[in-house]
Amino acid sequence: FGMSMMFAVIALALLESASACTAIGVGRVASADGSVMVAHSDDSGGMGDPRLVRVREQDYEGNASRPVYLSVSDYPRLTAPERAAEYAPLGDFQSSLPWSKPIGYIPQVAHTFAYWDADYGLGNEHGLIMAETTCAARLTASPVSLNGSALFGIEEL
C-alpha cells in the first residue's frame, strides 16, 4: 500500500504542474444531432487573451498585401484594427507594444471568408475549421522580428 500511495502522489504532482493544450473534435457522425464541434484548452500559462473576434469577409484590390504579426500568447495578442474593430489598440500603451507592428507582409487573396478568431483561427463561415494541439517539438526558427527566419506562428495561419 505504501509504494502505491507514493506513485499516486507523484502522479498527481506531475499532473498539477503539466502545461499543455488539448484539442477535441467531434464529427457529424459522432454527435447526436449531426453537429460538428471543436474545442481547445489553452493551458500553457501566461495571461492569455480571451477575446473571441468575428473577422468579417472582405474583398481586396489586386495588389493588396496582408500584414503578418508576431505571435504572442498574452493580452493583447494582436492589435490590428484593419482585421477587426475589436483588435484596435486601447490607448497609447497597446499601440507601442512591439508586436503591434507587422513583422512582414504576404500577398493578399482577392476575397476572404468571415471567420471566428481566438488564440488560433477557429472556423470560417463555411464550416472549415483549423485546430492544433501541443506536441513535443524542436523549434529551430525564431521570428523575423528577432533576426530569425520564421514569418508565421500558428496564431497567424
mmCIF file of C-alpha atoms in Angstrom, residues 6-136:
data_model
loop_
_atom_site.group_PDB
_atom_site.id
_atom_site.type_symbol
_atom_site.label_atom_id
_atom_site.label_comp_id
_atom_site.label_asym_id
_atom_site.label_seq_id
_atom_site.Cartn_x
_atom_site.Cartn_y
_atom_site.Cartn_z
ATOM 1 C CA MET A 6 3.794 7.159 -3.256
ATOM 2 C CA PHE A 7 3.265 6.605 -7.007
ATOM 3 C CA ALA A 8 -0.199 8.164 -6.778
ATOM 4 C CA VAL A 9 1.197 11.272 -5.039
ATOM 5 C CA ILE A 10 3.971 11.606 -7.627
ATOM 6 C CA ALA A 11 1.487 11.208 -10.497
ATOM 7 C CA LEU A 12 -0.824 13.871 -9.030
ATOM 8 C CA ALA A 13 2.090 16.256 -8.507
ATOM 9 C CA LEU A 14 3.146 15.824 -12.121
ATOM 10 C CA LEU A 15 -0.393 16.392 -13.389
ATOM 11 C CA GLU A 16 -0.709 19.611 -11.453
ATOM 12 C CA SER A 17 2.491 21.021 -12.944
ATOM 13 C CA ALA A 18 1.757 19.865 -16.504
ATOM 14 C CA SER A 19 1.383 22.624 -19.072
ATOM 15 C CA ALA A 20 -0.246 21.504 -22.281
ATOM 16 C CA CYS A 21 -3.210 22.133 -24.557
ATOM 17 C CA THR A 22 -5.836 19.711 -25.738
ATOM 18 C CA ALA A 23 -7.845 19.781 -28.966
ATOM 19 C CA ILE A 24 -11.147 17.917 -29.154
ATOM 20 C CA GLY A 25 -13.067 17.329 -32.370
ATOM 21 C CA VAL A 26 -16.461 15.690 -32.785
ATOM 22 C CA GLY A 27 -17.603 14.838 -36.317
ATOM 23 C CA ARG A 28 -21.198 14.933 -37.566
ATOM 24 C CA VAL A 29 -21.499 11.139 -37.376
ATOM 25 C CA ALA A 30 -20.334 11.084 -33.748
ATOM 26 C CA SER A 31 -22.732 13.739 -32.429
ATOM 27 C CA ALA A 32 -26.378 13.063 -31.572
ATOM 28 C CA ASP A 33 -27.772 15.781 -33.864
ATOM 29 C CA GLY A 34 -25.164 15.844 -36.642
ATOM 30 C CA SER A 35 -23.344 18.894 -35.307
ATOM 31 C CA VAL A 36 -19.617 19.301 -35.740
ATOM 32 C CA MET A 37 -17.885 20.542 -32.599
ATOM 33 C CA VAL A 38 -14.343 21.692 -31.909
ATOM 34 C CA ALA A 39 -12.865 22.653 -28.538
ATOM 35 C CA HIS A 40 -9.385 23.693 -27.479
ATOM 36 C CA SER A 41 -7.999 24.186 -23.986
ATOM 37 C CA ASP A 42 -5.297 26.823 -23.655
ATOM 38 C CA ASP A 43 -3.366 25.503 -20.680
ATOM 39 C CA SER A 44 0.111 26.763 -21.459
ATOM 40 C CA GLY A 45 0.298 29.570 -18.925
ATOM 41 C CA GLY A 46 0.738 33.281 -19.447
ATOM 42 C CA MET A 47 -2.035 35.833 -19.176
ATOM 43 C CA GLY A 48 -3.824 34.610 -22.267
ATOM 44 C CA ASP A 49 -6.191 36.628 -24.425
ATOM 45 C CA PRO A 50 -9.814 35.512 -24.028
ATOM 46 C CA ARG A 51 -11.210 37.576 -26.926
ATOM 47 C CA LEU A 52 -13.337 35.756 -29.487
ATOM 48 C CA VAL A 53 -13.489 38.037 -32.529
ATOM 49 C CA ARG A 54 -15.613 37.760 -35.654
ATOM 50 C CA VAL A 55 -13.477 38.840 -38.622
ATOM 51 C CA ARG A 56 -15.766 39.834 -41.482
ATOM 52 C CA GLU A 57 -15.447 38.646 -45.065
ATOM 53 C CA GLN A 58 -13.680 41.125 -47.258
ATOM 54 C CA ASP A 59 -12.707 41.890 -50.846
ATOM 55 C CA TYR A 60 -9.267 43.315 -51.674
ATOM 56 C CA GLU A 61 -7.603 45.107 -54.565
ATOM 57 C CA GLY A 62 -5.375 43.011 -56.840
ATOM 58 C CA ASN A 63 -2.089 44.257 -55.379
ATOM 59 C CA ALA A 64 -3.063 44.209 -51.683
ATOM 60 C CA SER A 65 -0.732 42.818 -49.003
ATOM 61 C CA ARG A 66 -1.700 41.162 -45.735
ATOM 62 C CA PRO A 67 0.288 42.172 -42.668
ATOM 63 C CA VAL A 68 1.692 39.348 -40.523
ATOM 64 C CA TYR A 69 2.153 39.963 -36.801
ATOM 65 C CA LEU A 70 4.401 38.408 -34.181
ATOM 66 C CA SER A 71 2.574 35.588 -32.397
ATOM 67 C CA VAL A 72 2.212 36.221 -28.670
ATOM 68 C CA SER A 73 0.027 34.462 -26.121
ATOM 69 C CA ASP A 74 -0.570 37.321 -23.675
ATOM 70 C CA TYR A 75 -3.211 40.054 -23.789
ATOM 71 C CA PRO A 76 -3.463 41.728 -26.197
ATOM 72 C CA ARG A 77 -2.301 39.019 -28.584
ATOM 73 C CA LEU A 78 -2.972 41.251 -31.552
ATOM 74 C CA THR A 79 -3.512 44.945 -32.246
ATOM 75 C CA ALA A 80 -4.620 45.071 -35.877
ATOM 76 C CA PRO A 81 -7.661 47.305 -36.484
ATOM 77 C CA GLU A 82 -7.537 46.501 -40.220
ATOM 78 C CA ARG A 83 -8.544 42.936 -39.337
ATOM 79 C CA ALA A 84 -11.401 43.745 -36.944
ATOM 80 C CA ALA A 85 -12.506 46.699 -34.801
ATOM 81 C CA GLU A 86 -12.046 44.546 -31.672
ATOM 82 C CA TYR A 87 -8.327 44.456 -32.431
ATOM 83 C CA ALA A 88 -7.920 48.233 -32.302
ATOM 84 C CA PRO A 89 -5.310 49.269 -29.690
ATOM 85 C CA LEU A 90 -6.734 50.560 -26.429
ATOM 86 C CA GLY A 91 -4.608 53.632 -25.830
ATOM 87 C CA ASP A 92 -1.005 54.579 -26.427
ATOM 88 C CA PHE A 93 0.383 51.694 -24.385
ATOM 89 C CA GLN A 94 -1.058 48.994 -26.649
ATOM 90 C CA SER A 95 -0.048 50.952 -29.758
ATOM 91 C CA SER A 96 3.551 50.939 -28.575
ATOM 92 C CA LEU A 97 3.812 47.188 -27.908
ATOM 93 C CA PRO A 98 6.493 45.578 -30.109
ATOM 94 C CA TRP A 99 4.017 43.075 -31.583
ATOM 95 C CA SER A 100 1.644 45.890 -32.625
ATOM 96 C CA LYS A 101 3.671 46.439 -35.784
ATOM 97 C CA PRO A 102 3.713 43.940 -38.690
ATOM 98 C CA ILE A 103 6.851 41.800 -38.964
ATOM 99 C CA GLY A 104 6.210 41.124 -42.649
ATOM 100 C CA TYR A 105 3.672 41.009 -45.440
ATOM 101 C CA ILE A 106 2.302 38.381 -47.821
ATOM 102 C CA PRO A 107 0.197 38.805 -50.980
ATOM 103 C CA GLN A 108 -3.497 39.126 -50.083
ATOM 104 C CA VAL A 109 -6.049 36.949 -51.885
ATOM 105 C CA ALA A 110 -8.884 38.809 -53.633
ATOM 106 C CA HIS A 111 -11.614 37.550 -51.257
ATOM 107 C CA THR A 112 -11.538 36.210 -47.714
ATOM 108 C CA PHE A 113 -14.390 34.482 -45.904
ATOM 109 C CA ALA A 114 -15.610 35.605 -42.496
ATOM 110 C CA TYR A 115 -14.165 33.642 -39.593
ATOM 111 C CA TRP A 116 -14.097 33.425 -35.812
ATOM 112 C CA ASP A 117 -10.665 34.222 -34.410
ATOM 113 C CA ALA A 118 -9.257 33.423 -30.984
ATOM 114 C CA ASP A 119 -5.715 32.466 -29.958
ATOM 115 C CA TYR A 120 -5.874 30.326 -33.081
ATOM 116 C CA GLY A 121 -8.220 30.746 -36.040
ATOM 117 C CA LEU A 122 -11.279 28.675 -35.184
ATOM 118 C CA GLY A 123 -13.512 28.344 -38.209
ATOM 119 C CA ASN A 124 -14.854 30.193 -41.211
ATOM 120 C CA GLU A 125 -18.414 30.896 -42.329
ATOM 121 C CA HIS A 126 -18.463 27.704 -44.419
ATOM 122 C CA GLY A 127 -17.557 25.413 -41.518
ATOM 123 C CA LEU A 128 -13.887 24.909 -42.361
ATOM 124 C CA ILE A 129 -12.167 24.520 -39.005
ATOM 125 C CA MET A 130 -8.475 24.589 -38.140
ATOM 126 C CA ALA A 131 -7.060 23.396 -34.844
ATOM 127 C CA GLU A 132 -3.759 22.439 -33.301
ATOM 128 C CA THR A 133 -2.645 20.581 -30.255
ATOM 129 C CA THR A 134 0.539 20.581 -28.261
ATOM 130 C CA CYS A 135 3.210 18.096 -29.183
ATOM 131 C CA ALA A 136 6.858 17.662 -28.390
#
